[in-house]
């Protein structure tokens, strides 16, 4: 029997949220990818784990559309193995990952993986130099046949389906140029896809290592993959544990780390931090009302993490060169905790290159 606090402490340590300094090479979350969404996205997540993000450049990290079609940061040196890791497990898996775009392809007798390869080949031919996403999409829509296209009522125009476009980009050896909006795609210099990801970048193992203990469904939901495919590739070197009456699995190598996990750290997690991406949300936030506050349909806040426990949400309020942080606590915070939150808000303001105008704690 493993209690909730042990699980969260284990994840804090596995994800290195309690360390003061770290190098890009040994930052564990980069093995699974760090989602770069919003101003407090991937690089803020790295900063929270002790990485000097001010010194990062495109020579160090690479931005790719990968898991769930979202942009994720990785070490540039790992791109070949990452490409192998994010490959769909099967044609059925690829179909699930592209949602409604699979239906017309299937109706036309086109295999999903074959469709992604065809799109990738055309994208590769189009992107011979850095090209804005809209231009790539427009030119691709001119050469792809009807099953790849959809009519967009708001635009009154025909477009490519979004998810196949995103998932084909890595297959086309294309990256997203950092800090471009709208996104600019460019060829990955010297790209060579690895024949296999290896254990370190295997997404199932990485999920268990960083977000375990977990079930195949948790992993499948994270990847938007079929549970059947995840079960077929489930690691053998795992042990069973019970969390909240549910049987879950953990890598054998992490058994002692789970049993002894303890942590002391206060962090302002970004809305899409990996810690909040776990698919056992009731373990992260047992209260339904708090879960709805943390994961609304639109406009996610960040989360306040204190000593392995989520104790509230936060939102940034930027005005010119100043930033206020509004905190909504879920419990009474001690004076020490409040001071620690203010310190983290100062850290956030420095990361954003603005001055902190204050921290507002709701009552």
C-alpha positions as YAML, in Angstrom:
chain: A
units: angstrom
residues:
- id: 1
  name: UNK
  ca: [0.00, 0.00, 0.00]
- id: 2
  name: UNK
  ca: [1.46, 3.32, -1.11]
- id: 3
  name: UNK
  ca: [-0.18, 6.54, 0.05]
- id: 4
  name: UNK
  ca: [-0.72, 9.68, -2.01]
- id: 5
  name: UNK
  ca: [2.02, 11.64, -0.27]
- id: 6
  name: UNK
  ca: [4.64, 9.00, -1.11]
- id: 7
  name: UNK
  ca: [3.61, 9.04, -4.75]
- id: 8
  name: UNK
  ca: [3.86, 12.83, -5.02]
- id: 9
  name: UNK
  ca: [7.17, 12.99, -3.15]
- id: 10
  name: UNK
  ca: [8.54, 10.33, -5.48]
- id: 11
  name: UNK
  ca: [7.49, 12.34, -8.52]
- id: 12
  name: UNK
  ca: [8.96, 15.57, -7.16]
- id: 13
  name: UNK
  ca: [12.30, 13.83, -6.71]
- id: 14
  name: UNK
  ca: [12.14, 11.89, -9.99]
- id: 15
  name: UNK
  ca: [11.42, 15.13, -11.83]
- id: 16
  name: UNK
  ca: [14.10, 16.98, -9.85]
- id: 17
  name: UNK
  ca: [11.75, 19.72, -8.72]
- id: 18
  name: UNK
  ca: [13.58, 19.91, -5.41]
- id: 19
  name: UNK
  ca: [17.08, 20.52, -6.77]
- id: 20
  name: UNK
  ca: [18.74, 23.92, -6.81]
- id: 21
  name: UNK
  ca: [21.03, 23.46, -9.82]
- id: 22
  name: UNK
  ca: [21.29, 21.07, -12.71]
- id: 23
  name: UNK
  ca: [22.72, 20.57, -16.15]
- id: 24
  name: UNK
  ca: [20.75, 20.06, -19.32]
- id: 25
  name: UNK
  ca: [22.37, 16.66, -19.80]
- id: 26
  name: UNK
  ca: [21.06, 15.25, -16.52]
- id: 27
  name: UNK
  ca: [17.61, 16.89, -16.48]
- id: 28
  name: UNK
  ca: [15.29, 13.89, -16.45]
- id: 29
  name: UNK
  ca: [12.12, 15.52, -17.81]
- id: 30
  name: UNK
  ca: [13.87, 16.17, -21.14]
- id: 31
  name: UNK
  ca: [13.84, 12.40, -21.72]
- id: 32
  name: UNK
  ca: [10.04, 12.48, -22.11]
- id: 33
  name: UNK
  ca: [9.81, 16.06, -23.41]
- id: 34
  name: UNK
  ca: [8.98, 19.38, -21.78]
- id: 35
  name: UNK
  ca: [5.84, 21.01, -23.12]
- id: 36
  name: UNK
  ca: [6.48, 24.51, -24.42]
- id: 37
  name: UNK
  ca: [3.05, 26.14, -24.13]
- id: 38
  name: UNK
  ca: [2.52, 29.69, -22.93]
- id: 39
  name: UNK
  ca: [4.96, 32.19, -21.41]
- id: 40
  name: UNK
  ca: [5.61, 29.91, -18.42]
- id: 41
  name: UNK
  ca: [6.11, 26.78, -20.48]
- id: 42
  name: UNK
  ca: [9.07, 24.55, -21.19]
- id: 43
  name: UNK
  ca: [11.91, 26.85, -20.27]
- id: 44
  name: UNK
  ca: [10.24, 27.86, -17.01]
- id: 45
  name: UNK
  ca: [9.86, 24.14, -16.24]
- id: 46
  name: UNK
  ca: [13.58, 23.71, -16.83]
- id: 47
  name: UNK
  ca: [14.39, 26.75, -14.67]
- id: 48
  name: UNK
  ca: [12.37, 25.21, -11.82]
- id: 49
  name: UNK
  ca: [14.63, 22.18, -12.09]
- id: 50
  name: UNK
  ca: [17.81, 24.25, -11.72]
- id: 51
  name: UNK
  ca: [18.76, 24.72, -15.38]
- id: 52
  name: UNK
  ca: [20.30, 28.06, -16.38]
- id: 53
  name: UNK
  ca: [17.81, 28.78, -19.16]
- id: 54
  name: UNK
  ca: [19.26, 32.20, -19.92]
- id: 55
  name: UNK
  ca: [22.23, 30.43, -21.46]
- id: 56
  name: UNK
  ca: [20.12, 28.04, -23.58]
- id: 57
  name: UNK
  ca: [20.03, 28.36, -27.35]
- id: 58
  name: UNK
  ca: [18.89, 26.39, -30.36]
- id: 59
  name: UNK
  ca: [22.24, 24.62, -30.28]
- id: 60
  name: UNK
  ca: [21.29, 23.07, -26.94]
- id: 61
  name: UNK
  ca: [17.58, 22.32, -27.28]
- id: 62
  name: UNK
  ca: [15.18, 21.53, -30.08]
- id: 63
  name: UNK
  ca: [11.44, 22.17, -30.28]
- id: 64
  name: UNK
  ca: [9.29, 19.47, -31.89]
- id: 65
  name: UNK
  ca: [5.61, 18.66, -32.26]
- id: 66
  name: UNK
  ca: [5.39, 15.28, -30.55]
- id: 67
  name: UNK
  ca: [3.19, 13.90, -27.76]
- id: 68
  name: UNK
  ca: [-0.48, 14.84, -28.31]
- id: 69
  name: UNK
  ca: [0.71, 17.11, -31.11]
- id: 70
  name: UNK
  ca: [1.97, 19.64, -28.56]
- id: 71
  name: UNK
  ca: [5.33, 21.44, -28.89]
- id: 72
  name: UNK
  ca: [7.96, 19.89, -26.62]
- id: 73
  name: UNK
  ca: [11.56, 20.74, -25.86]
- id: 74
  name: UNK
  ca: [14.31, 18.10, -26.00]
- id: 75
  name: UNK
  ca: [18.09, 18.08, -26.01]
- id: 76
  name: UNK
  ca: [19.20, 18.60, -29.59]
- id: 77
  name: UNK
  ca: [21.74, 15.82, -29.20]
- id: 78
  name: UNK
  ca: [18.91, 13.33, -28.54]
- id: 79
  name: UNK
  ca: [16.71, 14.15, -31.53]
- id: 80
  name: UNK
  ca: [17.32, 10.86, -33.39]
- id: 81
  name: UNK
  ca: [16.25, 8.73, -30.44]
- id: 82
  name: UNK
  ca: [13.36, 11.07, -29.63]
- id: 83
  name: UNK
  ca: [12.06, 10.64, -33.19]
- id: 84
  name: UNK
  ca: [12.09, 6.87, -32.69]
- id: 85
  name: UNK
  ca: [10.39, 7.18, -29.29]
- id: 86
  name: UNK
  ca: [7.45, 9.31, -30.48]
- id: 87
  name: UNK
  ca: [6.70, 7.07, -33.46]
- id: 88
  name: UNK
  ca: [3.14, 5.64, -33.18]
- id: 89
  name: UNK
  ca: [3.12, 2.04, -31.97]
- id: 90
  name: UNK
  ca: [0.84, 0.84, -34.79]
- id: 91
  name: UNK
  ca: [-1.52, 2.01, -37.51]
- id: 92
  name: UNK
  ca: [-4.37, 1.88, -35.00]
- id: 93
  name: UNK
  ca: [-2.35, 4.01, -32.61]
- id: 94
  name: UNK
  ca: [-1.61, 6.54, -35.34]
- id: 95
  name: UNK
  ca: [-5.31, 6.68, -36.15]
- id: 96
  name: UNK
  ca: [-6.20, 7.40, -32.54]
- id: 97
  name: UNK
  ca: [-3.58, 10.12, -32.28]
- id: 98
  name: UNK
  ca: [-4.94, 12.07, -35.26]
- id: 99
  name: UNK
  ca: [-8.56, 11.98, -34.03]
- id: 100
  name: UNK
  ca: [-11.23, 12.75, -36.65]
- id: 101
  name: UNK
  ca: [-8.65, 13.02, -39.43]
- id: 102
  name: UNK
  ca: [-8.43, 9.21, -39.49]
- id: 103
  name: UNK
  ca: [-11.99, 8.71, -40.75]
- id: 104
  name: UNK
  ca: [-11.64, 10.02, -44.34]
- id: 105
  name: UNK
  ca: [-8.26, 8.31, -44.72]
- id: 106
  name: UNK
  ca: [-9.70, 4.96, -43.67]
- id: 107
  name: UNK
  ca: [-12.71, 5.45, -45.93]
- id: 108
  name: UNK
  ca: [-10.32, 6.01, -48.82]
- id: 109
  name: UNK
  ca: [-8.37, 2.86, -47.94]
- id: 110
  name: UNK
  ca: [-5.26, 4.80, -46.93]
- id: 111
  name: UNK
  ca: [-3.24, 3.46, -43.99]
- id: 112
  name: UNK
  ca: [-2.62, 6.08, -41.31]
- id: 113
  name: UNK
  ca: [1.13, 5.53, -41.07]
- id: 114
  name: UNK
  ca: [1.37, 5.59, -44.86]
- id: 115
  name: UNK
  ca: [-0.61, 8.85, -44.86]
- id: 116
  name: UNK
  ca: [1.77, 10.42, -42.35]
- id: 117
  name: UNK
  ca: [4.72, 9.33, -44.47]
- id: 118
  name: UNK
  ca: [3.19, 10.84, -47.60]
- id: 119
  name: UNK
  ca: [2.53, 14.13, -45.81]
- id: 120
  name: UNK
  ca: [6.06, 14.09, -44.42]
- id: 121
  name: UNK
  ca: [7.57, 13.63, -47.88]
- id: 122
  name: UNK
  ca: [5.60, 16.57, -49.25]
- id: 123
  name: UNK
  ca: [6.42, 18.74, -46.23]
- id: 124
  name: UNK
  ca: [10.11, 17.95, -46.60]
- id: 125
  name: UNK
  ca: [9.99, 19.01, -50.23]
- id: 126
  name: UNK
  ca: [8.26, 22.30, -49.34]
- id: 127
  name: UNK
  ca: [10.45, 23.31, -46.40]
- id: 128
  name: UNK
  ca: [13.81, 23.84, -48.07]
- id: 129
  name: UNK
  ca: [14.35, 26.98, -45.98]
- id: 130
  name: UNK
  ca: [12.73, 28.30, -42.75]
- id: 131
  name: UNK
  ca: [9.03, 28.66, -43.60]
- id: 132
  name: UNK
  ca: [6.06, 29.98, -41.64]
- id: 133
  name: UNK
  ca: [3.57, 27.26, -40.70]
- id: 134
  name: UNK
  ca: [0.70, 28.88, -42.59]
- id: 135
  name: UNK
  ca: [2.71, 28.91, -45.82]
- id: 136
  name: UNK
  ca: [3.68, 25.26, -45.39]
- id: 137
  name: UNK
  ca: [0.08, 24.29, -44.69]
- id: 138
  name: UNK
  ca: [-1.25, 26.28, -47.65]
- id: 139
  name: UNK
  ca: [1.22, 24.79, -50.12]
- id: 140
  name: UNK
  ca: [0.67, 21.31, -48.73]
- id: 141
  name: UNK
  ca: [-3.10, 21.67, -49.13]
- id: 142
  name: UNK
  ca: [-2.53, 22.31, -52.84]
- id: 143
  name: UNK
  ca: [-0.78, 18.98, -53.41]
- id: 144
  name: UNK
  ca: [-2.58, 16.62, -51.02]
- id: 145
  name: UNK
  ca: [-5.75, 14.80, -52.18]
- id: 146
  name: UNK
  ca: [-9.20, 15.17, -50.64]
- id: 147
  name: UNK
  ca: [-8.94, 12.61, -47.77]
- id: 148
  name: UNK
  ca: [-6.23, 14.77, -46.18]
- id: 149
  name: UNK
  ca: [-8.32, 17.95, -46.28]
- id: 150
  name: UNK
  ca: [-11.28, 19.43, -44.45]
- id: 151
  name: UNK
  ca: [-13.55, 22.40, -45.04]
- id: 152
  name: UNK
  ca: [-13.24, 25.03, -42.30]
- id: 153
  name: UNK
  ca: [-16.49, 26.96, -41.87]
- id: 154
  name: UNK
  ca: [-15.05, 29.88, -39.85]
- id: 155
  name: UNK
  ca: [-12.41, 30.48, -42.55]
- id: 156
  name: UNK
  ca: [-14.68, 29.47, -45.43]
- id: 157
  name: UNK
  ca: [-11.68, 27.61, -46.80]
- id: 158
  name: UNK
  ca: [-10.22, 24.14, -47.18]
- id: 159
  name: UNK
  ca: [-7.36, 23.21, -44.84]
- id: 160
  name: UNK
  ca: [-5.30, 20.21, -43.87]
- id: 161
  name: UNK
  ca: [-6.31, 18.40, -40.72]
- id: 162
  name: UNK
  ca: [-4.14, 19.80, -37.93]
- id: 163
  name: UNK
  ca: [-3.00, 16.66, -36.09]
- id: 164
  name: UNK
  ca: [-1.62, 14.75, -39.12]
- id: 165
  name: UNK
  ca: [0.21, 17.94, -40.10]
- id: 166
  name: UNK
  ca: [1.84, 18.19, -36.69]
- id: 167
  name: UNK
  ca: [2.70, 14.51, -36.33]
- id: 168
  name: UNK
  ca: [4.17, 14.38, -39.83]
- id: 169
  name: UNK
  ca: [6.64, 17.17, -39.07]
- id: 170
  name: UNK
  ca: [9.11, 15.03, -37.12]
- id: 171
  name: UNK
  ca: [8.82, 12.31, -39.80]
- id: 172
  name: UNK
  ca: [9.80, 15.04, -42.26]
- id: 173
  name: UNK
  ca: [12.83, 15.90, -40.09]
- id: 174
  name: UNK
  ca: [11.42, 19.34, -39.34]
- id: 175
  name: UNK
  ca: [11.75, 21.33, -36.14]
- id: 176
  name: UNK
  ca: [10.06, 24.47, -34.88]
- id: 177
  name: UNK
  ca: [12.32, 27.48, -34.65]
- id: 178
  name: UNK
  ca: [12.45, 28.73, -31.06]
- id: 179
  name: UNK
  ca: [10.53, 31.88, -30.15]
- id: 180
  name: UNK
  ca: [8.61, 32.23, -33.41]
- id: 181
  name: UNK
  ca: [4.93, 33.17, -33.54]
- id: 182
  name: UNK
  ca: [3.41, 32.11, -35.85]
- id: 183
  name: UNK
  ca: [5.61, 29.00, -35.81]
- id: 184
  name: UNK
  ca: [8.42, 28.71, -38.33]
- id: 185
  name: UNK
  ca: [9.40, 25.23, -39.52]
- id: 186
  name: UNK
  ca: [12.92, 24.41, -40.62]
- id: 187
  name: UNK
  ca: [14.92, 21.33, -41.49]
- id: 188
  name: UNK
  ca: [16.82, 19.62, -38.68]
- id: 189
  name: UNK
  ca: [20.48, 19.79, -39.60]
- id: 190
  name: UNK
  ca: [22.20, 16.42, -39.80]
- id: 191
  name: UNK
  ca: [19.05, 14.53, -38.76]
- id: 192
  name: UNK
  ca: [19.17, 10.76, -38.62]
- id: 193
  name: UNK
  ca: [16.38, 8.83, -36.94]
- id: 194
  name: UNK
  ca: [17.60, 6.08, -34.59]
- id: 195
  name: UNK
  ca: [16.45, 2.52, -35.23]
- id: 196
  name: UNK
  ca: [15.19, 2.34, -31.62]
- id: 197
  name: UNK
  ca: [14.68, 4.81, -28.80]
- id: 198
  name: UNK
  ca: [16.45, 2.78, -26.11]
- id: 199
  name: UNK
  ca: [15.15, 2.47, -22.55]
- id: 200
  name: UNK
  ca: [15.94, 6.06, -21.57]
- id: 201
  name: UNK
  ca: [13.65, 7.62, -24.18]
- id: 202
  name: UNK
  ca: [11.02, 4.90, -24.35]
- id: 203
  name: UNK
  ca: [7.84, 6.82, -23.52]
- id: 204
  name: UNK
  ca: [6.21, 4.07, -21.46]
- id: 205
  name: UNK
  ca: [9.29, 3.64, -19.30]
- id: 206
  name: UNK
  ca: [9.79, 7.39, -19.06]
- id: 207
  name: UNK
  ca: [6.22, 7.84, -17.84]
- id: 208
  name: UNK
  ca: [6.69, 5.16, -15.17]
- id: 209
  name: UNK
  ca: [10.02, 6.68, -14.15]
- id: 210
  name: UNK
  ca: [8.72, 10.25, -13.87]
- id: 211
  name: UNK
  ca: [4.97, 9.89, -13.22]
- id: 212
  name: UNK
  ca: [4.71, 6.42, -11.69]
- id: 213
  name: UNK
  ca: [3.35, 4.33, -10.18]
- id: 214
  name: UNK
  ca: [0.92, 4.10, -13.08]
- id: 215
  name: UNK
  ca: [-1.39, 1.85, -15.07]
- id: 216
  name: UNK
  ca: [-1.35, 1.18, -18.83]
- id: 217
  name: UNK
  ca: [-4.42, 3.41, -19.13]
- id: 218
  name: UNK
  ca: [-2.61, 6.33, -17.49]
- id: 219
  name: UNK
  ca: [0.19, 6.01, -20.05]
- id: 220
  name: UNK
  ca: [-2.22, 5.52, -22.95]
- id: 221
  name: UNK
  ca: [-4.19, 8.62, -21.96]
- id: 222
  name: UNK
  ca: [-0.98, 10.65, -21.76]
- id: 223
  name: UNK
  ca: [0.03, 9.56, -25.27]
- id: 224
  name: UNK
  ca: [-3.47, 9.47, -26.79]
- id: 225
  name: UNK
  ca: [-2.64, 5.87, -27.67]
- id: 226
  name: UNK
  ca: [-4.79, 2.70, -27.46]
- id: 227
  name: UNK
  ca: [-4.48, 0.89, -24.12]
- id: 228
  name: UNK
  ca: [-4.04, -2.36, -26.08]
- id: 229
  name: UNK
  ca: [-0.85, -1.09, -27.70]
- id: 230
  name: UNK
  ca: [0.58, 0.15, -24.40]
- id: 231
  name: UNK
  ca: [-0.15, -3.18, -22.71]
- id: 232
  name: UNK
  ca: [1.61, -5.04, -25.53]
- id: 233
  name: UNK
  ca: [4.76, -3.01, -24.88]
- id: 234
  name: UNK
  ca: [4.53, -2.92, -21.07]
- id: 235
  name: UNK
  ca: [7.97, -3.40, -19.46]
- id: 236
  name: UNK
  ca: [8.76, -6.70, -17.75]
- id: 237
  name: UNK
  ca: [11.01, -5.20, -15.07]
- id: 238
  name: UNK
  ca: [8.13, -3.74, -13.03]
- id: 239
  name: UNK
  ca: [6.59, -4.38, -9.63]
- id: 240
  name: UNK
  ca: [2.97, -4.08, -8.55]
- id: 241
  name: UNK
  ca: [1.98, -1.57, -5.90]
- id: 242
  name: UNK
  ca: [-1.40, -0.45, -4.60]
- id: 243
  name: UNK
  ca: [-2.32, 3.24, -4.59]
- id: 244
  name: UNK
  ca: [-5.73, 4.20, -3.27]
- id: 245
  name: UNK
  ca: [-7.00, 0.66, -3.77]
- id: 246
  name: UNK
  ca: [-5.82, 0.57, -7.40]
- id: 247
  name: UNK
  ca: [-3.12, -1.76, -8.71]
- id: 248
  name: UNK
  ca: [-0.36, 0.14, -10.45]
- id: 249
  name: UNK
  ca: [3.13, -0.57, -11.66]
- id: 250
  name: UNK
  ca: [6.57, 0.89, -11.02]
- id: 251
  name: UNK
  ca: [9.97, 0.12, -12.53]
- id: 252
  name: UNK
  ca: [11.90, -2.22, -10.24]
- id: 253
  name: UNK
  ca: [14.84, 0.18, -10.28]
- id: 254
  name: UNK
  ca: [12.65, 2.83, -8.61]
- id: 255
  name: UNK
  ca: [11.25, 0.73, -5.77]
- id: 256
  name: UNK
  ca: [13.60, 2.07, -3.11]
- id: 257
  name: UNK
  ca: [13.22, 5.65, -4.31]
- id: 258
  name: UNK
  ca: [9.44, 5.40, -3.90]
- id: 259
  name: UNK
  ca: [9.70, 3.89, -0.43]
- id: 260
  name: UNK
  ca: [12.09, 6.54, 0.88]
- id: 261
  name: UNK
  ca: [10.88, 9.63, -0.99]
- id: 262
  name: UNK
  ca: [10.83, 12.86, 1.02]
- id: 263
  name: UNK
  ca: [11.04, 16.38, -0.28]
- id: 264
  name: UNK
  ca: [11.09, 20.01, 0.81]
- id: 265
  name: UNK
  ca: [10.54, 22.59, -1.89]
- id: 266
  name: UNK
  ca: [8.15, 25.35, -2.90]
- id: 267
  name: UNK
  ca: [7.58, 25.85, -6.62]
- id: 268
  name: UNK
  ca: [5.19, 27.78, -8.87]
- id: 269
  name: UNK
  ca: [4.49, 25.16, -11.52]
- id: 270
  name: UNK
  ca: [3.51, 26.36, -14.99]
- id: 271
  name: UNK
  ca: [0.09, 25.27, -16.29]
- id: 272
  name: UNK
  ca: [1.56, 22.52, -18.47]
- id: 273
  name: UNK
  ca: [4.40, 21.37, -16.23]
- id: 274
  name: UNK
  ca: [4.98, 17.61, -16.47]
- id: 275
  name: UNK
  ca: [4.08, 17.22, -12.79]
- id: 276
  name: UNK
  ca: [0.53, 18.35, -13.67]
- id: 277
  name: UNK
  ca: [0.32, 16.18, -16.80]
- id: 278
  name: UNK
  ca: [-0.10, 12.93, -14.84]
- id: 279
  name: UNK
  ca: [-3.33, 11.18, -15.79]
- id: 280
  name: UNK
  ca: [-4.23, 10.14, -12.24]
- id: 281
  name: UNK
  ca: [-5.56, 13.57, -11.40]
- id: 282
  name: UNK
  ca: [-7.37, 12.35, -8.29]
- id: 283
  name: UNK
  ca: [-3.97, 11.42, -6.86]
- id: 284
  name: UNK
  ca: [-2.61, 14.89, -7.55]
- id: 285
  name: UNK
  ca: [-5.72, 16.74, -6.35]
- id: 286
  name: UNK
  ca: [-8.21, 14.64, -4.36]
- id: 287
  name: UNK
  ca: [-10.87, 17.39, -4.18]
- id: 288
  name: UNK
  ca: [-13.23, 17.73, -7.15]
- id: 289
  name: UNK
  ca: [-13.65, 21.50, -6.76]
- id: 290
  name: UNK
  ca: [-9.90, 22.04, -6.66]
- id: 291
  name: UNK
  ca: [-9.42, 19.80, -9.69]
- id: 292
  name: UNK
  ca: [-11.91, 21.88, -11.67]
- id: 293
  name: UNK
  ca: [-10.05, 25.02, -10.68]
- id: 294
  name: UNK
  ca: [-6.68, 23.61, -11.71]
- id: 295
  name: UNK
  ca: [-7.83, 22.01, -14.99]
- id: 296
  name: UNK
  ca: [-10.59, 24.20, -16.48]
- id: 297
  name: UNK
  ca: [-11.58, 23.70, -20.10]
- id: 298
  name: UNK
  ca: [-9.88, 26.97, -21.05]
- id: 299
  name: UNK
  ca: [-7.28, 29.17, -19.38]
- id: 300
  name: UNK
  ca: [-5.36, 26.90, -17.03]
- id: 301
  name: UNK
  ca: [-3.69, 28.48, -13.99]
- id: 302
  name: UNK
  ca: [-0.36, 27.36, -12.58]
- id: 303
  name: UNK
  ca: [-0.14, 25.30, -9.39]
- id: 304
  name: UNK
  ca: [1.55, 26.02, -6.06]
- id: 305
  name: UNK
  ca: [3.64, 23.04, -4.97]
- id: 306
  name: UNK
  ca: [4.78, 22.93, -1.34]
- id: 307
  name: UNK
  ca: [6.78, 20.00, 0.05]
- id: 308
  name: UNK
  ca: [5.27, 17.52, -2.39]
- id: 309
  name: UNK
  ca: [1.68, 18.75, -2.07]
- id: 310
  name: UNK
  ca: [-0.38, 20.95, -4.36]
- id: 311
  name: UNK
  ca: [-1.82, 23.67, -2.11]
- id: 312
  name: UNK
  ca: [-3.36, 26.15, -4.53]
- id: 313
  name: UNK
  ca: [-3.28, 27.84, -7.91]
- id: 314
  name: UNK
  ca: [-1.62, 30.98, -9.22]
- id: 315
  name: UNK
  ca: [-2.08, 33.32, -12.15]
- id: 316
  name: UNK
  ca: [0.29, 35.96, -13.54]
- id: 317
  name: UNK
  ca: [-0.90, 39.52, -14.09]
- id: 318
  name: UNK
  ca: [1.59, 41.32, -16.28]
- id: 319
  name: UNK
  ca: [1.41, 45.06, -16.85]
- id: 320
  name: UNK
  ca: [4.20, 46.60, -18.87]
- id: 321
  name: UNK
  ca: [7.47, 45.78, -17.15]
- id: 322
  name: UNK
  ca: [5.87, 44.59, -13.91]
- id: 323
  name: UNK
  ca: [4.28, 41.34, -12.83]
- id: 324
  name: UNK
  ca: [1.82, 40.52, -10.07]
- id: 325
  name: UNK
  ca: [1.13, 36.95, -9.00]
- id: 326
  name: UNK
  ca: [-2.37, 36.14, -7.74]
- id: 327
  name: UNK
  ca: [-2.45, 33.06, -5.50]
- id: 328
  name: UNK
  ca: [-5.62, 31.14, -4.64]
- id: 329
  name: UNK
  ca: [-4.71, 28.92, -1.65]
- id: 330
  name: UNK
  ca: [-6.67, 25.74, -0.94]
- id: 331
  name: UNK
  ca: [-5.71, 25.81, 2.74]
- id: 332
  name: UNK
  ca: [-4.29, 28.20, 5.30]
- id: 333
  name: UNK
  ca: [-0.67, 28.89, 4.41]
- id: 334
  name: UNK
  ca: [1.93, 29.46, 7.10]
- id: 335
  name: UNK
  ca: [3.99, 32.63, 7.13]
- id: 336
  name: UNK
  ca: [7.02, 30.61, 6.05]
- id: 337
  name: UNK
  ca: [5.14, 29.15, 3.10]
- id: 338
  name: UNK
  ca: [3.92, 32.58, 2.06]
- id: 339
  name: UNK
  ca: [7.46, 33.91, 2.16]
- id: 340
  name: UNK
  ca: [8.64, 30.97, 0.07]
- id: 341
  name: UNK
  ca: [5.89, 31.63, -2.49]
- id: 342
  name: UNK
  ca: [6.98, 35.27, -2.71]
- id: 343
  name: UNK
  ca: [10.57, 34.13, -3.29]
- id: 344
  name: UNK
  ca: [9.38, 31.92, -6.13]
- id: 345
  name: UNK
  ca: [7.35, 34.79, -7.58]
- id: 346
  name: UNK
  ca: [10.54, 36.88, -7.57]
- id: 347
  name: UNK
  ca: [12.21, 34.05, -9.42]
- id: 348
  name: UNK
  ca: [9.39, 34.00, -11.98]
- id: 349
  name: UNK
  ca: [9.62, 37.76, -12.50]
- id: 350
  name: UNK
  ca: [13.38, 37.51, -13.05]
- id: 351
  name: UNK
  ca: [12.79, 34.70, -15.56]
- id: 352
  name: UNK
  ca: [10.34, 36.94, -17.42]
- id: 353
  name: UNK
  ca: [12.77, 39.90, -17.18]
- id: 354
  name: UNK
  ca: [10.25, 42.10, -15.33]
- id: 355
  name: UNK
  ca: [9.90, 43.47, -11.80]
- id: 356
  name: UNK
  ca: [7.63, 41.81, -9.27]
- id: 357
  name: UNK
  ca: [4.90, 44.24, -8.23]
- id: 358
  name: UNK
  ca: [3.59, 41.95, -5.50]
- id: 359
  name: UNK
  ca: [1.93, 38.66, -4.60]
- id: 360
  name: UNK
  ca: [-1.77, 38.70, -3.82]
- id: 361
  name: UNK
  ca: [-3.06, 35.89, -1.60]
- id: 362
  name: UNK
  ca: [-6.82, 35.37, -1.82]
- id: 363
  name: UNK
  ca: [-8.57, 34.89, 1.52]
...
